[in-house]
PDB file of C-alpha atoms in Angstrom:
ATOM      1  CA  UNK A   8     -15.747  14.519  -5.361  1.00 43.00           C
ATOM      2  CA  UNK A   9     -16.301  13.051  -1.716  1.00 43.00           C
ATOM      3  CA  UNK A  10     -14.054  12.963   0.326  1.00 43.00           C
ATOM      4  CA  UNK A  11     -13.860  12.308   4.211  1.00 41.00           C
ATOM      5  CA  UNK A  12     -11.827  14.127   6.830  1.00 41.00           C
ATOM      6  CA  UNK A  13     -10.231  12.095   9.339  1.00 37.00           C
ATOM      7  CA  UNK A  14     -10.838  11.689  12.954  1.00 33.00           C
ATOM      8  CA  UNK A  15      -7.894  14.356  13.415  1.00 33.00           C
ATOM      9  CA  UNK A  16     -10.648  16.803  12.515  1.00 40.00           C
ATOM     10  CA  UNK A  17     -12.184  16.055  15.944  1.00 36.00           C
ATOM     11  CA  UNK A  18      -9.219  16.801  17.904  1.00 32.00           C
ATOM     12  CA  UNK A  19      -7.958  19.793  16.076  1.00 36.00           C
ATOM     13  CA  UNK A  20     -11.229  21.950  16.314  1.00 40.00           C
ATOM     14  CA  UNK A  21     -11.898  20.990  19.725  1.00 38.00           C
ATOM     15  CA  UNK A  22      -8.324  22.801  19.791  1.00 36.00           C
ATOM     16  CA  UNK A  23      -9.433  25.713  18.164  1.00 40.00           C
ATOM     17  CA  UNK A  24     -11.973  26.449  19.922  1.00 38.00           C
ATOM     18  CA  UNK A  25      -9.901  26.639  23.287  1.00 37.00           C
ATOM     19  CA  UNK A  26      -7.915  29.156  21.832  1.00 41.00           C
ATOM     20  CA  UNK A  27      -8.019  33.008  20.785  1.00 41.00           C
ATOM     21  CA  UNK A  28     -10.843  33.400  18.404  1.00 43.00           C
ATOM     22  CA  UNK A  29      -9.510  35.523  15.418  1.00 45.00           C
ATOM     23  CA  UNK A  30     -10.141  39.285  14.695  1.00 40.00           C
ATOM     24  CA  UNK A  31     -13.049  38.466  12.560  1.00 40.00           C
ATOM     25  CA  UNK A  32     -14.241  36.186  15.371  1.00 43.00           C
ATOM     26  CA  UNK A  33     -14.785  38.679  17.456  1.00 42.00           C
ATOM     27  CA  UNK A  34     -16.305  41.426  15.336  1.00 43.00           C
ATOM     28  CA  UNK A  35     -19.325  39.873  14.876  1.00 44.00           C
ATOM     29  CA  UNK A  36     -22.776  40.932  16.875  1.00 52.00           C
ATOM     30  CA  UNK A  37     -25.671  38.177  15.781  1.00 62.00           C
ATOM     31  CA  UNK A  38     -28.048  35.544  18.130  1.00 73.00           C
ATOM     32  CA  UNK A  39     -26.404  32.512  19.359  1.00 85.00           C
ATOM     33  CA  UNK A  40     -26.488  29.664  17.706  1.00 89.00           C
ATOM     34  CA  UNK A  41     -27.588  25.864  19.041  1.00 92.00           C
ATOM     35  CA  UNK A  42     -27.092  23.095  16.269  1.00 91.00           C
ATOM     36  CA  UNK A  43     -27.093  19.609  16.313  1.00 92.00           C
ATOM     37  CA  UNK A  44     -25.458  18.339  12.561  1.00 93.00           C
ATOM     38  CA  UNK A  45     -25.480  14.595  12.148  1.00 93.00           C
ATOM     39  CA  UNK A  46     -22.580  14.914   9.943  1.00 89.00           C
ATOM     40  CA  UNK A  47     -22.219  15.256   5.869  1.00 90.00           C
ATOM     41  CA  UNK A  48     -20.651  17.911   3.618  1.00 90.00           C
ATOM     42  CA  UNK A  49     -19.507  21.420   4.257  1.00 91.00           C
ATOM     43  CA  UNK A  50     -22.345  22.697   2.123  1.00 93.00           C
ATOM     44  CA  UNK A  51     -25.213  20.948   4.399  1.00 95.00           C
ATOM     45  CA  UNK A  52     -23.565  22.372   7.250  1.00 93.00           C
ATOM     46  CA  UNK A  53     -23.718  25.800   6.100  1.00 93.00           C
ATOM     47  CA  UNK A  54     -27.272  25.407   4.774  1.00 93.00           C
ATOM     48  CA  UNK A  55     -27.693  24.006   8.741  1.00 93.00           C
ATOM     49  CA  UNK A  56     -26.060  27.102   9.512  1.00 92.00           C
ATOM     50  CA  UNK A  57     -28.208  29.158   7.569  1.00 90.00           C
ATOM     51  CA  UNK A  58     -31.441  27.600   9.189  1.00 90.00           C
ATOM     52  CA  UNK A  59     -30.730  28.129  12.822  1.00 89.00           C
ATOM     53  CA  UNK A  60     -29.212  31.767  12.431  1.00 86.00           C
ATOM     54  CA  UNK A  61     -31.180  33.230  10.621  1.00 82.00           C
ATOM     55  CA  UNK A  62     -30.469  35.311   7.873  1.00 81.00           C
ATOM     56  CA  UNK A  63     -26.847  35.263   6.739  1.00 86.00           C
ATOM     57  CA  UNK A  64     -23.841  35.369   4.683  1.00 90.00           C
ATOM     58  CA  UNK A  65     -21.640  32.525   3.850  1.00 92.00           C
ATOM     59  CA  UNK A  66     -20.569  31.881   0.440  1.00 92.00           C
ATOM     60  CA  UNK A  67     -19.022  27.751   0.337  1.00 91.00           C
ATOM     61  CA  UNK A  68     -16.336  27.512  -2.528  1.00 90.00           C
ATOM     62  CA  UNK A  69     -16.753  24.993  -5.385  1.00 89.00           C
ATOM     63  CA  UNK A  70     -13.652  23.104  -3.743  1.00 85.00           C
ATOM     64  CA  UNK A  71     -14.765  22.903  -0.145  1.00 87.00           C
ATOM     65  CA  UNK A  72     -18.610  22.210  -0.814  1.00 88.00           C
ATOM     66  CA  UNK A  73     -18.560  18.235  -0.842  1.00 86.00           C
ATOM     67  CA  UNK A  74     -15.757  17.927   1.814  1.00 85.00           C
ATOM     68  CA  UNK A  75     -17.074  15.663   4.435  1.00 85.00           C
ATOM     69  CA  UNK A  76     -16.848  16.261   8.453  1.00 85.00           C
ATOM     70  CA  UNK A  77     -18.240  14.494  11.488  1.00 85.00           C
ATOM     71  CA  UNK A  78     -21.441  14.886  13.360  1.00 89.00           C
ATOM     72  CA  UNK A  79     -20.971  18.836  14.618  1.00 89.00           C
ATOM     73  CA  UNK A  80     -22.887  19.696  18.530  1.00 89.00           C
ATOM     74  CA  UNK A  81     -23.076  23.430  18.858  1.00 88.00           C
ATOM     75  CA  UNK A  82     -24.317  25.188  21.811  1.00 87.00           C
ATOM     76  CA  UNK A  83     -24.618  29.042  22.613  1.00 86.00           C
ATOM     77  CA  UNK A  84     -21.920  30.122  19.904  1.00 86.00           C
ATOM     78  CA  UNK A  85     -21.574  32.809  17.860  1.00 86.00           C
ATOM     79  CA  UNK A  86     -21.929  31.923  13.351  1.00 88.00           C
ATOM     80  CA  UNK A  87     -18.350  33.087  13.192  1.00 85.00           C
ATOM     81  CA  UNK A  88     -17.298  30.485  15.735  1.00 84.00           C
ATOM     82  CA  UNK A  89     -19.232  27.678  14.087  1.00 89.00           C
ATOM     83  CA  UNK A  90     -17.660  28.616  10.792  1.00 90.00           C
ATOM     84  CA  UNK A  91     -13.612  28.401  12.293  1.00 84.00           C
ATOM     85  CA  UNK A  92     -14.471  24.601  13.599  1.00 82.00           C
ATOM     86  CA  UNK A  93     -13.965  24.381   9.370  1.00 86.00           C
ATOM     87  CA  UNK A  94     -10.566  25.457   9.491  1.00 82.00           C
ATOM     88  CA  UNK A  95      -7.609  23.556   9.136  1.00 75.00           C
ATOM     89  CA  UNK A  96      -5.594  21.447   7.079  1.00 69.00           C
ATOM     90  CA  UNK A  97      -6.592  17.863   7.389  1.00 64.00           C
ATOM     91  CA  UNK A  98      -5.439  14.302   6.123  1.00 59.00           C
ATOM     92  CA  UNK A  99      -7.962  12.397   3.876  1.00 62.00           C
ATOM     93  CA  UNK A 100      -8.023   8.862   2.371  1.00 57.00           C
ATOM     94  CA  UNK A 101      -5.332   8.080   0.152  1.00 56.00           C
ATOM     95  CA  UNK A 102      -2.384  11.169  -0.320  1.00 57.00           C
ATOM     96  CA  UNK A 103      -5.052  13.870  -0.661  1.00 68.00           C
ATOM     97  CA  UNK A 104      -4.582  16.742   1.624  1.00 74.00           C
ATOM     98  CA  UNK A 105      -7.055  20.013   1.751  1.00 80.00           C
ATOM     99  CA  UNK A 106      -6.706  22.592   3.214  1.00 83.00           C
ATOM    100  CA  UNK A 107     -10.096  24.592   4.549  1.00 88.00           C
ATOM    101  CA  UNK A 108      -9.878  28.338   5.628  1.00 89.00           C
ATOM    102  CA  UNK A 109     -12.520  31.383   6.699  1.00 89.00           C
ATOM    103  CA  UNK A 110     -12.288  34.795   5.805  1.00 86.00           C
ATOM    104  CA  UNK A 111     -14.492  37.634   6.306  1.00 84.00           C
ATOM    105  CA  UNK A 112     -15.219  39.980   3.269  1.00 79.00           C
ATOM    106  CA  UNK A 113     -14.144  43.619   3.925  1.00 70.00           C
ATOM    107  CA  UNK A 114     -17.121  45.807   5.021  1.00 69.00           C
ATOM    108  CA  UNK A 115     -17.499  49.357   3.869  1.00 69.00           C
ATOM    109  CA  UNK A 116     -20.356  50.655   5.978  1.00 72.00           C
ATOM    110  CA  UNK A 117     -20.455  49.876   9.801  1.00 70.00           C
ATOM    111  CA  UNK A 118     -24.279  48.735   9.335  1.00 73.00           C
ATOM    112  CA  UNK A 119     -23.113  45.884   6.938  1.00 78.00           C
ATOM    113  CA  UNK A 120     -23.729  41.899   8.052  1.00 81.00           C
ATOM    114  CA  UNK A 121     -20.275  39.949   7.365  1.00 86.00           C
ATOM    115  CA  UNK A 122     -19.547  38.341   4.900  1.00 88.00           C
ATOM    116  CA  UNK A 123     -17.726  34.574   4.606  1.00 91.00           C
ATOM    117  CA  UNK A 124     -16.338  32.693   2.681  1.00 90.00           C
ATOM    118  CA  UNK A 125     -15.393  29.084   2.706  1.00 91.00           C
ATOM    119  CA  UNK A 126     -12.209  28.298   0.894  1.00 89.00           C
ATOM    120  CA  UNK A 127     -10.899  24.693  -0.001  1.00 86.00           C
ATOM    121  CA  UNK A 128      -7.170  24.130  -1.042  1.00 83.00           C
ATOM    122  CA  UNK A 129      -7.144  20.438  -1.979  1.00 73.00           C
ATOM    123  CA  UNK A 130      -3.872  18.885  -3.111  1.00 66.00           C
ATOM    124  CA  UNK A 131      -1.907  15.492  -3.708  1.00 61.00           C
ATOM    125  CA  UNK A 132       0.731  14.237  -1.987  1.00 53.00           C
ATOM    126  CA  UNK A 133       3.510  12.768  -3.108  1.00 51.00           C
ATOM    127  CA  UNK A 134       3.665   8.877  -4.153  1.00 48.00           C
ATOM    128  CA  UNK A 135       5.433   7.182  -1.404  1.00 53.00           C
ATOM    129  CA  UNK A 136       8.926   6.157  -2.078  1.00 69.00           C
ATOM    130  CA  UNK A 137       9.404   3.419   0.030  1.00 78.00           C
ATOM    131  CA  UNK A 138       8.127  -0.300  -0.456  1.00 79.00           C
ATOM    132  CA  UNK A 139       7.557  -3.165   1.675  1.00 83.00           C
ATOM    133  CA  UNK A 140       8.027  -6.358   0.300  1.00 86.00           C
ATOM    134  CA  UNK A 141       8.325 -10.139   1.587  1.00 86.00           C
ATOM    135  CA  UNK A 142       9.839 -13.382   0.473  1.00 88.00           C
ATOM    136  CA  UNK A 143       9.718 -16.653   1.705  1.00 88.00           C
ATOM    137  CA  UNK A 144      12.670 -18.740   1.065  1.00 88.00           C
ATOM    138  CA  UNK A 145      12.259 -21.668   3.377  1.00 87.00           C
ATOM    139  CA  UNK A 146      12.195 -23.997   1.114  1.00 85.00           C
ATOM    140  CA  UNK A 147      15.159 -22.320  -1.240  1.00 83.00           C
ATOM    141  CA  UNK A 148      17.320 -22.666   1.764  1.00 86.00           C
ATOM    142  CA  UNK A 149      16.425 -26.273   2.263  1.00 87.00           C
ATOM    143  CA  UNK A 150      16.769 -27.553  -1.506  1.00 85.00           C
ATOM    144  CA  UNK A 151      20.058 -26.041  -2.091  1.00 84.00           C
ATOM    145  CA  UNK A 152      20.889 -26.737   1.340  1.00 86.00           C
ATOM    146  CA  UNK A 153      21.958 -23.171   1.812  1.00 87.00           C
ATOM    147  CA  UNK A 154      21.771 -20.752   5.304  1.00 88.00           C
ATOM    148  CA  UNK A 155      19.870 -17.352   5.877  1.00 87.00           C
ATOM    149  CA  UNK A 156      23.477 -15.662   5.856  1.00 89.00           C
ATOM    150  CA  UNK A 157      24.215 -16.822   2.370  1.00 87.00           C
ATOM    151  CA  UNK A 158      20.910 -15.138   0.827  1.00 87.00           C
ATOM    152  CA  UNK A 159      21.373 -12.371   3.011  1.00 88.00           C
ATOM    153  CA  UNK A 160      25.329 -11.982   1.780  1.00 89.00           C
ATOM    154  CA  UNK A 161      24.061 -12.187  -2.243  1.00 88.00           C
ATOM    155  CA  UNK A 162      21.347  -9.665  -1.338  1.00 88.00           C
ATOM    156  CA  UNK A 163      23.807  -7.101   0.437  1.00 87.00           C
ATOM    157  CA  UNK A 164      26.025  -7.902  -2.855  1.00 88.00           C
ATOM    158  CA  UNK A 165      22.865  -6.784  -5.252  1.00 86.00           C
ATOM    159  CA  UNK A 166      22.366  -3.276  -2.701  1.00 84.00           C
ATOM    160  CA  UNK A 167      26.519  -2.516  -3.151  1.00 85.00           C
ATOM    161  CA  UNK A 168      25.641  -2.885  -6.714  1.00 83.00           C
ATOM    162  CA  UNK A 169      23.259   0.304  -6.167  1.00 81.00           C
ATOM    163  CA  UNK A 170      25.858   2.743  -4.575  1.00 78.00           C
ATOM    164  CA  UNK A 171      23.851   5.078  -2.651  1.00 74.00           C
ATOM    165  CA  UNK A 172      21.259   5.597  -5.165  1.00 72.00           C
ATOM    166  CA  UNK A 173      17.982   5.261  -4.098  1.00 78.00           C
ATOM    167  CA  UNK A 174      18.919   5.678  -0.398  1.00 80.00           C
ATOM    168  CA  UNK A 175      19.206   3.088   2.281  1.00 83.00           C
ATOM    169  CA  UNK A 176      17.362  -0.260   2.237  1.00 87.00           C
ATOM    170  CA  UNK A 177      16.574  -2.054   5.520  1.00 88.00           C
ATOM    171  CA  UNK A 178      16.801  -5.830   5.285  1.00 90.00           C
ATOM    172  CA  UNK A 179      16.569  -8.739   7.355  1.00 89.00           C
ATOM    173  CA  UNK A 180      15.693 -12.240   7.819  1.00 89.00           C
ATOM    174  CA  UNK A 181      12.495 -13.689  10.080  1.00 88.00           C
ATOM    175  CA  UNK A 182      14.169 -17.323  10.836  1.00 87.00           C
ATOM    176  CA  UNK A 183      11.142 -19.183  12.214  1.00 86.00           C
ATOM    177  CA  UNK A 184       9.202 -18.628   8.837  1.00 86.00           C
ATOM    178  CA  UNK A 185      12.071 -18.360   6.187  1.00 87.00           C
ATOM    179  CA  UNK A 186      10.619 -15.213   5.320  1.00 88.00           C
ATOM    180  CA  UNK A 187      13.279 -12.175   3.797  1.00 89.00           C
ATOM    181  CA  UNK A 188      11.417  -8.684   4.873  1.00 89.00           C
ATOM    182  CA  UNK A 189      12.711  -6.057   2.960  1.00 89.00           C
ATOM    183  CA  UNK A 190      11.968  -2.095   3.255  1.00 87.00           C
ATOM    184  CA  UNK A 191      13.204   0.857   0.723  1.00 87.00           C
ATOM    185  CA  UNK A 192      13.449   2.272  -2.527  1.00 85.00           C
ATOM    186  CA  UNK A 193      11.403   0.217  -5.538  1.00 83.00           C
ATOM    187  CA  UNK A 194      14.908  -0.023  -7.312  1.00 85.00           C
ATOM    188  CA  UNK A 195      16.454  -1.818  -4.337  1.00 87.00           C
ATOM    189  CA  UNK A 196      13.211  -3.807  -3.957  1.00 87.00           C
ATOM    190  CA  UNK A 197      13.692  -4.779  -7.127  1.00 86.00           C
ATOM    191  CA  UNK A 198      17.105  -5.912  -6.582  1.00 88.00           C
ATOM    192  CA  UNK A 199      16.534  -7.834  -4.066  1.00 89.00           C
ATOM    193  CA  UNK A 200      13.965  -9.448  -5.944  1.00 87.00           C
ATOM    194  CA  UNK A 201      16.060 -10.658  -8.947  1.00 88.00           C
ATOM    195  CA  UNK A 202      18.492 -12.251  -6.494  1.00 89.00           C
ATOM    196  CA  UNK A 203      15.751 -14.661  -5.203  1.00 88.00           C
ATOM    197  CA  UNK A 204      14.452 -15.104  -8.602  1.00 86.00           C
ATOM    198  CA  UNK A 205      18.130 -15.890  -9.756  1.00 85.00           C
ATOM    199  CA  UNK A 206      17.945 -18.644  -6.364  1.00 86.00           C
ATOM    200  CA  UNK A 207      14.769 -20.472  -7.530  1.00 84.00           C
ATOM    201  CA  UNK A 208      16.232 -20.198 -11.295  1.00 83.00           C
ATOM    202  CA  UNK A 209      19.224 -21.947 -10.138  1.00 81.00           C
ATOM    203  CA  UNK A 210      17.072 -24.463  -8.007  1.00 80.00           C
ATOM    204  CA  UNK A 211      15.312 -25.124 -10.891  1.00 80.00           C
ATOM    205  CA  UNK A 212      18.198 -25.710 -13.214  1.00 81.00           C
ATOM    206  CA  UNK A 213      19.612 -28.396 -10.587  1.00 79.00           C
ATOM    207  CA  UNK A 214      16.232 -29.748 -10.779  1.00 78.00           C
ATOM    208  CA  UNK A 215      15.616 -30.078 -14.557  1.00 82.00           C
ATOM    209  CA  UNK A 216      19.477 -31.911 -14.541  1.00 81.00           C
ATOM    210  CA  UNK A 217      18.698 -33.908 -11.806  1.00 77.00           C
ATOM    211  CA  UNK A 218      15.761 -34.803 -14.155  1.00 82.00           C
ATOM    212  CA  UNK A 219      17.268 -35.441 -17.078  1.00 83.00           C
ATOM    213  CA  UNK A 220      20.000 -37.795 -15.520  1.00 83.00           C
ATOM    214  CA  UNK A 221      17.426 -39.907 -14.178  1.00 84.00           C
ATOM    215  CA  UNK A 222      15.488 -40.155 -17.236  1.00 83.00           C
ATOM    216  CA  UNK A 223      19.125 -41.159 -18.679  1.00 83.00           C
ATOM    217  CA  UNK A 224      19.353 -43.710 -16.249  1.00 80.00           C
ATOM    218  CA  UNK A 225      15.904 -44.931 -16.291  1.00 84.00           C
ATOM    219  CA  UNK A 226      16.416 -45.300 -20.720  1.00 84.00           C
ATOM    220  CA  UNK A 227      20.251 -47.217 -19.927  1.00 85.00           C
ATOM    221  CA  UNK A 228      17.980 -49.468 -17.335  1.00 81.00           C
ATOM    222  CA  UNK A 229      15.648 -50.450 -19.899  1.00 83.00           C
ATOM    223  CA  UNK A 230      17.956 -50.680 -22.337  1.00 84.00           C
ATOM    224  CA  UNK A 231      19.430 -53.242 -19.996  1.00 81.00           C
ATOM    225  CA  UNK A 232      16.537 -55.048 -19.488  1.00 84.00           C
ATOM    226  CA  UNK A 233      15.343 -55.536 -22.867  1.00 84.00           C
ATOM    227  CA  UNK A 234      18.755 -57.221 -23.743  1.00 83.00           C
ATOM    228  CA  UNK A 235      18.869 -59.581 -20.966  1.00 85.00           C
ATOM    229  CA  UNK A 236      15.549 -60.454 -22.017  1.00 86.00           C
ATOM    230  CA  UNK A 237      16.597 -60.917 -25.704  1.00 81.00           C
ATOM    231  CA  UNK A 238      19.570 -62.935 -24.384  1.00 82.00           C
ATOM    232  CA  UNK A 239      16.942 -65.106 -22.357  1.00 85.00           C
ATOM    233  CA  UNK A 240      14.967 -65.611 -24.808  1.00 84.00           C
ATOM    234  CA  UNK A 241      17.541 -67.011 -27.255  1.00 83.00           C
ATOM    235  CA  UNK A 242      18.568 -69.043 -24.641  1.00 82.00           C
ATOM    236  CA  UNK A 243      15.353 -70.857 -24.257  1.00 86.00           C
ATOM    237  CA  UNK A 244      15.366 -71.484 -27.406  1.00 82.00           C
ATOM    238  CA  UNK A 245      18.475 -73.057 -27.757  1.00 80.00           C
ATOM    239  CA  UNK A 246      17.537 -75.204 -24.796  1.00 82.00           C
ATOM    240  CA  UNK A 247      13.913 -75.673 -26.890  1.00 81.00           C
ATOM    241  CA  UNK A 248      15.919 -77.434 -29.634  1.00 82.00           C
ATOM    242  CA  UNK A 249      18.539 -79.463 -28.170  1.00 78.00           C
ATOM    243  CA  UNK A 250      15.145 -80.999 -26.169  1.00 78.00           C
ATOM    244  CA  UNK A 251      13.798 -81.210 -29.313  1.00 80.00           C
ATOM    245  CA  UNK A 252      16.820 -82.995 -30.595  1.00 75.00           C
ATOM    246  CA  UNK A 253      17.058 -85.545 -28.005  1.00 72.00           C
TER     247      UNK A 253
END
């Protein structure tokens, strides 16, 4: 799994570093360390590690091994120091958040080399709550010759509806582009949905009348038509044979 730390990273280990270095930090006696990492996984930095210092002991965690960071500039530190620019707990893409720690195996003889390890909490956040959602109803408001207040009124009618489930919504009304911008809850998303679905219903039922009576009046005009015609024509004929007659 790959997954990329944010450009928090930066800022927060450049904080760490200013700081107290920890007990383990301190207790360690090894050849400094100059590295210049171009960026990638926790594993390739610790194989970088590995290179420069020399022999040592760092053992990377299933968890924590393909966790990305940024390109790394090391210069005159100590391997425990390079190791605690890992730690933190850090933002990635989507809702994931990990959470990367050091520790330093216990040692039972005083001749021992440390031991690290590299430890990975990764973990999902939870699925946002709140939606965004936008509606234009320009040209609602102009075929039923309605005003933002009135679609803002039914809307506010739909949220009492609610109660105070689902917590508050925020709602208003952009009037140069007859858009409705709506923020909250799904459910009251939702809501506010069906209301303007209920508008362009109703706009359409107006239209499919409107329709209909002038397909009514469109038949009664032709009906019209053809019977003056049919009157004309038995008048010409009439007239036909009384000329006829003469």
């Amino acid at each position: 799994m790959n997954r990329c730390l944010s450009t928090l990273f930066v800022l927060l280990t450049g904080a760490a570093l200013v700081g107290s270095p920890p007990a383990w930090a301190q207790s360690e006696s090894a050849p400094l360390i100059n590295l210049k990492f171009p960026g990638g996984t926790i594993a390739e930095y610790v194989a970088a590690l590995r290179e420069t210092a020399g022999e040592t002991n760092i053992v990377v965690m299933p968890e924590a091994q393909d966790i990305q960071i940024p390109p790394i500039e090391l210069n005159s530190v100590v391997l425990a120091s390079a190791l605690e620019l890992l730690q933190g707990e850090f933002q990635l893409q989507g809702r994931t958040l990990v959470k990367v720690e050091i520790d330093e195996v216990s040692r039972y003889e005083e001749a021992e080399r440390p031991i690290y390890r590299v430890l990975a909490e990764v973990r999902r956040g939870r699925p946002s709550e709140t939606q965004v959602r936008v509606w234009n109803v320009s040209g609602l408001l102009k075929a039923l010759d309605m005003k933002s207040e009135d679609v803002l009124t039914a809307v506010e009618t739909a949220m009492n509806m609610l109660g105070g489930d689902y917590g508050p919504a925020q709602i208003s009304f952009h009037e140069p582009t007859g858009l409705v911008i709506a923020r909250g809850h799904p459910e009251r998303m939702r809501a506010v949905g069906q209301v303007i679905a209920q508008l362009a219903e109703g706009l359409e039922r107006q239209r499919e009348e409107a329709r209909r009576e002038t397909e009514e009046d469109l038949r009664r005009h032709a009906e019209g038509l053809e019977h003056t015609l049919h009157s004309q024509s038995l008048e010409m004929e009439e007239l036909r044979i009384r000329h006829q007659a003469l």
